[in-house]
Amino acid sequence: MSACVPTRHNRTSRSSRPPRASGVKRPHSPPPPRGGRFRIAGADLSASITVFLLAVPMSLGLAVAMDAPLEAGLISAAIGGIVAGLLGGTPLQVSGPSAGLTVVTAELIQIYGWRTTCAITIGAGLLQILLGSLRAARSALAVSPAIVHGTLAGIGVAIALAQLHIVLGGSPQSSAVANALALPDQLGRVSPAAPLIGTLTITVLVLWPRIPGRVGGSVRRIPAALAAVVTATTVAAIVAPGIARVDLPSWRSHALPEMPHGPVLALATAVFTVMLVASLESLLAAVAVDKLSADRAAGQTAARPAAGSAPPPTSATPALALALPSGTSAPAASLALPARRSDLDRELRAQGIANTLSGLVGGLAVSGGAVRSSANVRAGATGRASTVLHGVWVLLATGLLVTVLEWIPLAALAALVMMVGIQMVSFAHIRNVHKHREFLVYGATITGVVLFGVLKGVAIGIAVAVTVALHRLARTRITVTDQGGRHLVVVRGQLTFLAVPRLSRTLGQLPQGGDAVVELDGFFMDHAAYEAIQGWSTAQTAHGGRVVFTGRSGGRIAEPASAAHSCCRPWTPWRNHHCHDEPGRVPETSHALVPGPGPALGKRSTGTGRIRRAAHTGSTANTGSDGSTDRISPTDRDANRPADHPADRPASHDASHDMTIDSPDNAPTPAPAPEAPRLAGGNRLISGLSSFQRNTAPLVRDELARLAVEGQRPSQLFITCADSRLVTSMITASGPGDLFTVRNIGNLVPLPDAESGDHSVGAAIEYAVDVLKVESITICGHSGCGAMQALLGGEPDREAPPTSLWRWLRHGLPSLERMASRHHAWARISGRLPTDALEQLCLTNVVQQLDHLRAHESVARRLAEGTIRLHGMYFHVGEAQAYLLTEGASSGLELDEVFDRVDPGDAPGSGELERTGV
């Protein structure tokens, strides 16, 4: 008998999250620090130098692009590295001047001046601290990816257009549209020096990561951005000494913030815009760093056997080419580093603190950067020390390397920033949004950002996204087919009030009193559509018609499983059984008006019942016009739906949209009370027992009552390992009364020896064979058996007192000897040799224990009579695949010991191997 239990979905409420003091790590929190001291590893030191060499030219370039004081870029890089590095929730993320705020900051400087812009940065930082304290970081990522990537792409287009003017030797205009319109005039009066230096910079940036050979592998350790700026600076010093260069003013003239002047609403909008763009850029970069870290850890784990080999390149961000070449390998010190996850709220608070301090000392707005962070990860950083040290190096360079920095041509920095802007338009993102049919939202956001600015562009993107969503929600296709006296109405899409006029018109055109089948293919129905369908169904039935509501597969909604299938699908819902003990969990078993069989919408034959809204309960009631009620069990619905049905996947659910059949008075049904929270691991037993009583006991109570009266009459003795991963009733599709099971460490059968035997296993064998009269005995081994692993590891120290475990494992020593013996053929599995010694021993042990089993007197007598059969079985846990020993080998004949794969279509007597009883 197969036991079916309702699937439980993994929906975690806020109340179920472990407290911070519990020691349980949350999904997006970094591992706790190992000590209170600030540790600096050698890998962090080298990575910090790499990021420093990249950050200096980029910081200067972004300051030039924003028309801000050049020292402001260095200040924000130092504060972003030190402050955000120390306090942030993403240890490997490197913060600095925000590329995404280039256009916004440039506009603010032009409108309000530099000092008011610093005050706006302070306000944005304080707002970030507030939002981080309110734990709103995760909500920021709820914005459609098409809008986020479209915003960044639009900013990238605006950056590239502005910097192109500087590369051509001119000055950028106030907006992206003005830059595009002024480009023909700029091309007409171009000077040769700046374009040549810019072209040289771009050429080095593109070709540096592609230098081949051993020499290329060595020079690629230098960041491409640094190599390009140094090359351009050297060439400019020789061939164009009069070209415009970086001019770092004296620190004595550095401007600090002032009280903002201007309209309050405009200033508030500016603060919100800076906060929004900086936060989104930082949080997206943090998620990208998580992926980079995970990819690096996976690559290093895979490459660990080959010492010294470089980890495989990743493609998490297109800016990687500017950060660190793909051929650069991480230092060996980082090989053991586990992938870290970001605490996004902590990261948002740290970014807010960094922005507040940066604004106070006259720096640019700060955000996490994909380019710098990618360089940090690929350079082998192991912790936040790399980020902090990079900020220290920038701070030292600001005071000590002013003369060197002033040799850098502005055209080289502009070319560098222009390439960053171009790479913000990611073709990978374009392909992704196109695949998800959101290119319209992406394109509208880019256009809005380029034409009207960041905030208005985001608003346009959100408006388009909402419009597209409403269009898809309202797009309902209704077709009617005459099937010879009966009409089939097929409704594809969601049923909302927008579809009610068309639905009512279509249903109204059907002949009154006729038979109809309504096939609903959607997962949502609002109250207006519910009333329309209910009213039509009642009227149709009143005129003598019959209405049947079905799902997409054609099965009647709320029809018991037995009517559509001969038996339920065993263990389909079991795969999520571990979710039942989560706090506040209410099993989802009512599938009213969702795609596929399962929703309850009408009476099984006439559809005269009324529809009511219901919370999730253990069963659904079908009430006909006569007032009779049929209880539909959770299994009835689960058995009718496919294994990959959306209801089988963890998802959020709005119970207010569920509908079942109600009695004519339409009385509401109260929602069940939530389960009590699980306090500790010991209460999992109580939770599981409660779940059994609630969901499974009603299904098996009649069968167990029969077995209680008749007694047990199992047909099989099943001897297997005590490993918790082996669920015997699942892998044999059996239920109560089917198996007499003996479980022990290593599925061992001790020989019936008076001195060394084990009376427990021997008694179970004797009882099963002589009293229960079982027809077959199966010995089942499994992959990854810990007992066999212990045997392979050798016996313990003989001078030490033997433990209970080793006194038991001595019964497995004959299996070890059999595997090493030349007198026995090696066991094979499905036509191949075992993958390793452990699998070989697991297979050999099954054969050896069958020999031990035959030595028992009761078994030998039944074998001689021909009234019992023996089976050897091997279960591969990772593959969920069963293998059976050939009949000849399990009968004791001298044949190869071959375990043959059991396929889904196999049946007893269907092939040369008769798989009786398993």
Steps between C-alpha positions, in 0.01 A plus 500: 500500500634841412468780745447843352553808711414857393788705374620770733638818358798681638361841585700662772337780692682770687407334825690188399833669455753417769596784733838657460611372835415142415818442307309390191617682189239667287489435124677825411736557786876457493663239719586625849853631543749261645647753736497859603830595338527649153693238307697577184584203280763509230231456236313802635813714484572416137132537403483842667790623287330372185174676586688820598674513164160467333310736730725807467455559125130410516437740788672783317316414180159501667578835664588641159179355354292666775685832470576468872826588679748225419601450861132424577529176303803391703327594828194289418722207396689514831185534713316234300787258547564563870155577641279281280768231509507490880125529558347342190316171474685391186864449606636468145312797350708811426320834519598832348372773267178385338502452124121479505479849653723664241216663308300585813795659681606697193149644472487584870837677486383702202172601668594545867878517506752272663441588865124443485563174316709386798207582728270294276745210531479529881120489484508194274737328742275568799203363305699185420579452869129533582394248233771257604385523862143430384629188316379626164802388297340182376193694388719714274588190300129438439515753215477326164847405369401648166457842668826472695708391203326750276584779746866402513512463123346843451755650740773320308382652170496848655851449645639380167352796309638752750850349513519472125513880482803507734671225297448718194658796678185691588270542800179308575158663495240503775296196389524186293274645231711816479817290477353298215387813313836674549704201384507593125629848583763353732620265227543799271747673731685205647866537601726201427680457836206415727334251258832319448561467874139388555525246219826368642339463843203308360729278292706401803186442705361262240822316406672476839294203625559322168880499494590138423778273621703480817589867480133587478428293808756701694404849385129433535547510875508878461145643474411602148378843616835576664694377198290713265538819707875451551552433128293802398678722754844391377413553133338836572808621688711425192283592200242744647650694791236775469194274537250574779592312816371437851516809718476421871440827688651570837325344796478846650244592236294183542128586530290355781120470505263781581135522588309422179335783313205444268141379487431246776315261269780505243763439767298215648468347154876530451568330835261218415653456154855478634387257770308281254772469238783455751304239697395299195853505361647389834246223564524363146878504527475315834289226342748479210789468747316211668479326165863571418609366838292186457633443148856550622452254785344245266779543247768463765335189642488344155860596427641400838642163381704686242710725720591830354241502226300817454130507592261513207397846389157627593264722311301656778565852380610646167727745681732213587719577203596832658542347845730204462583279204355154480836337509586633845480235768415558862768440760504162665411653835144547384440142396333404824278811513129413499260709296364785713153646485417865542307664781329754275351711778839536666651585162238770442568655842875497433449668163290765674770567759764522226288744298435714806872526581594549136257789467622655825863511382417603143507168316288344229210268569609144579362169382619144452659453160494191280836577340696549822321215679562261212869588506509439875342155474707392203819622666444246778373714789385297799336768715429864561869575567559535126224760465619701799866493396409618150337806661813560708720489188269748323519731802880485500515558124279806540764664716822357357444443126348831394785577260475157334122521464521839331683343203188300399324637186131578536435321171634175646273524803203588278566199279519278806165625635344483152584129484341452843185669369494283188535184707204604714290416192526124545397277212457215749237707678333584169477131407365418844222761500411405142472136604259599777299725265590820686697677228228764471554594867877498452486718189255746654724540806813564290316753287356675803837524677678633190231752410363615836746397773533216747200555725255566218646208305442265793145630537439437128641148532275424798195635317574286194562194719166545677324550165654182358405305812141625484484414131619146569261469792208619292594295194248217525414283201157339497406246232184294451485168315182308416556131571171364374243614750754600762706817499862522612595842637876545535622796709872574466649760734399669821140583577477857625229764482652615171407167341150483650315678213648268238451195722137587571433567132651165398317300764176679424515387137486133603153338474313497831460155648779352292795300625834679527855426604698802622877452490682755718870557432612771739616551855297806602132590519370813664159548659335651192592202281395260774156661521460491121584130476292411804196687373520343154552151645198534729279624215619228264429229756158645579402446136601133516849530361812331626821692564836341565806706588838353411865594514736513207561124496129431469450340842193617684570757764455355852465152352648235730822345387345156483272614221782606277783273609508144619734593783674801642859578415696374799728741678458788256421744784751337738793686342409818690403330824770681691315830461220390733683600814553864411334756726175644384474245222151426372496221240378612163246251382222708350577565135185675398502653157863442414632334183469127475283256689449574863295820542149460631258700292187297437323181591655203331206437273266798494694791643201620700695568817598847605852633512648632821832651594701294743835504671727201464349199672572131503206419271257659259124463524281441196138581577233421248152638466366231731719619783717186507869551552796300368833542678787526257828398662829677432629185333215501249615829364873436522469172317337670204760767447836454328817482705618841381167671567549854635323397818788260572751780507558735792327826419315781663126460488202725556234296668235756413502378140424136587148378426314184588142388481278626778154420624217716366514736796855592404618494860866589546746240626746619763868460421685241706728625773870504414724232641688573818857620445774240525714584803778247458610198301335267750157640417538385140369160612186661642456706184537194281254299707253787484541515123437124477186526709376792294578384148599134475307324778159564336628334183640183660269458797271247333791291375671501839171406669475198269860399573439540873218246479656256253858526624811547289557280199802651319625334186861614533779518752704809416847526657667833441729759653395739774610794284243778532501563125344161429121520521400141439131563442587768245749308286280187500167685462366310800289589799376365832506120519713446188856474634649337806807720530828443682742793504851501638837662439625375163202267422699213652375143559724332759567130455292280732793424730435442870806703603520785253150518356244771564176374649300811406542464123478122522176520696348738246595267213358196681177681588449631146570165336334255740218706654410767243574268208646775281544410136824688435795654681683804364836628618539862394829689503546859395755747369723691736452256788685620810543145633677390182712815514604410854595148390713641220673725751635198688447357843560718806795469731488147640651618829204731558180346641260409220202728457145381442520626143810297415366191676205524259704586191705182534205326332592696188862385486409200277374749241834679508681167459270400213577820313875442539477130407595381153250216517198725457414717203468870565145621519386713209220752489283542191776387263781703654755460771445687828628855509724447804593257776214618720237419240669167432483410868137610528408267211716214622351530848149436362619178336691391812203562730284285272747217563469561873122497464504157334692367799200551727315172546152636446599675178688194368195279565260735317745532209513123470121490496492771231261714705721804547717715277801716581578834339803726507437869448716813478357851524701794368390790720627783283333362186184370674560183299445139609706204373419127545746216516456243223293200595790258449732682737236546768415129479856400572604392150855575385414785265625853468370721778312755289258759637252584228327838478129511579325715239157669537342261247626182662241257640521155659583240236539762225860414423768244557518612864191443704476778755248339730409672822698822458 
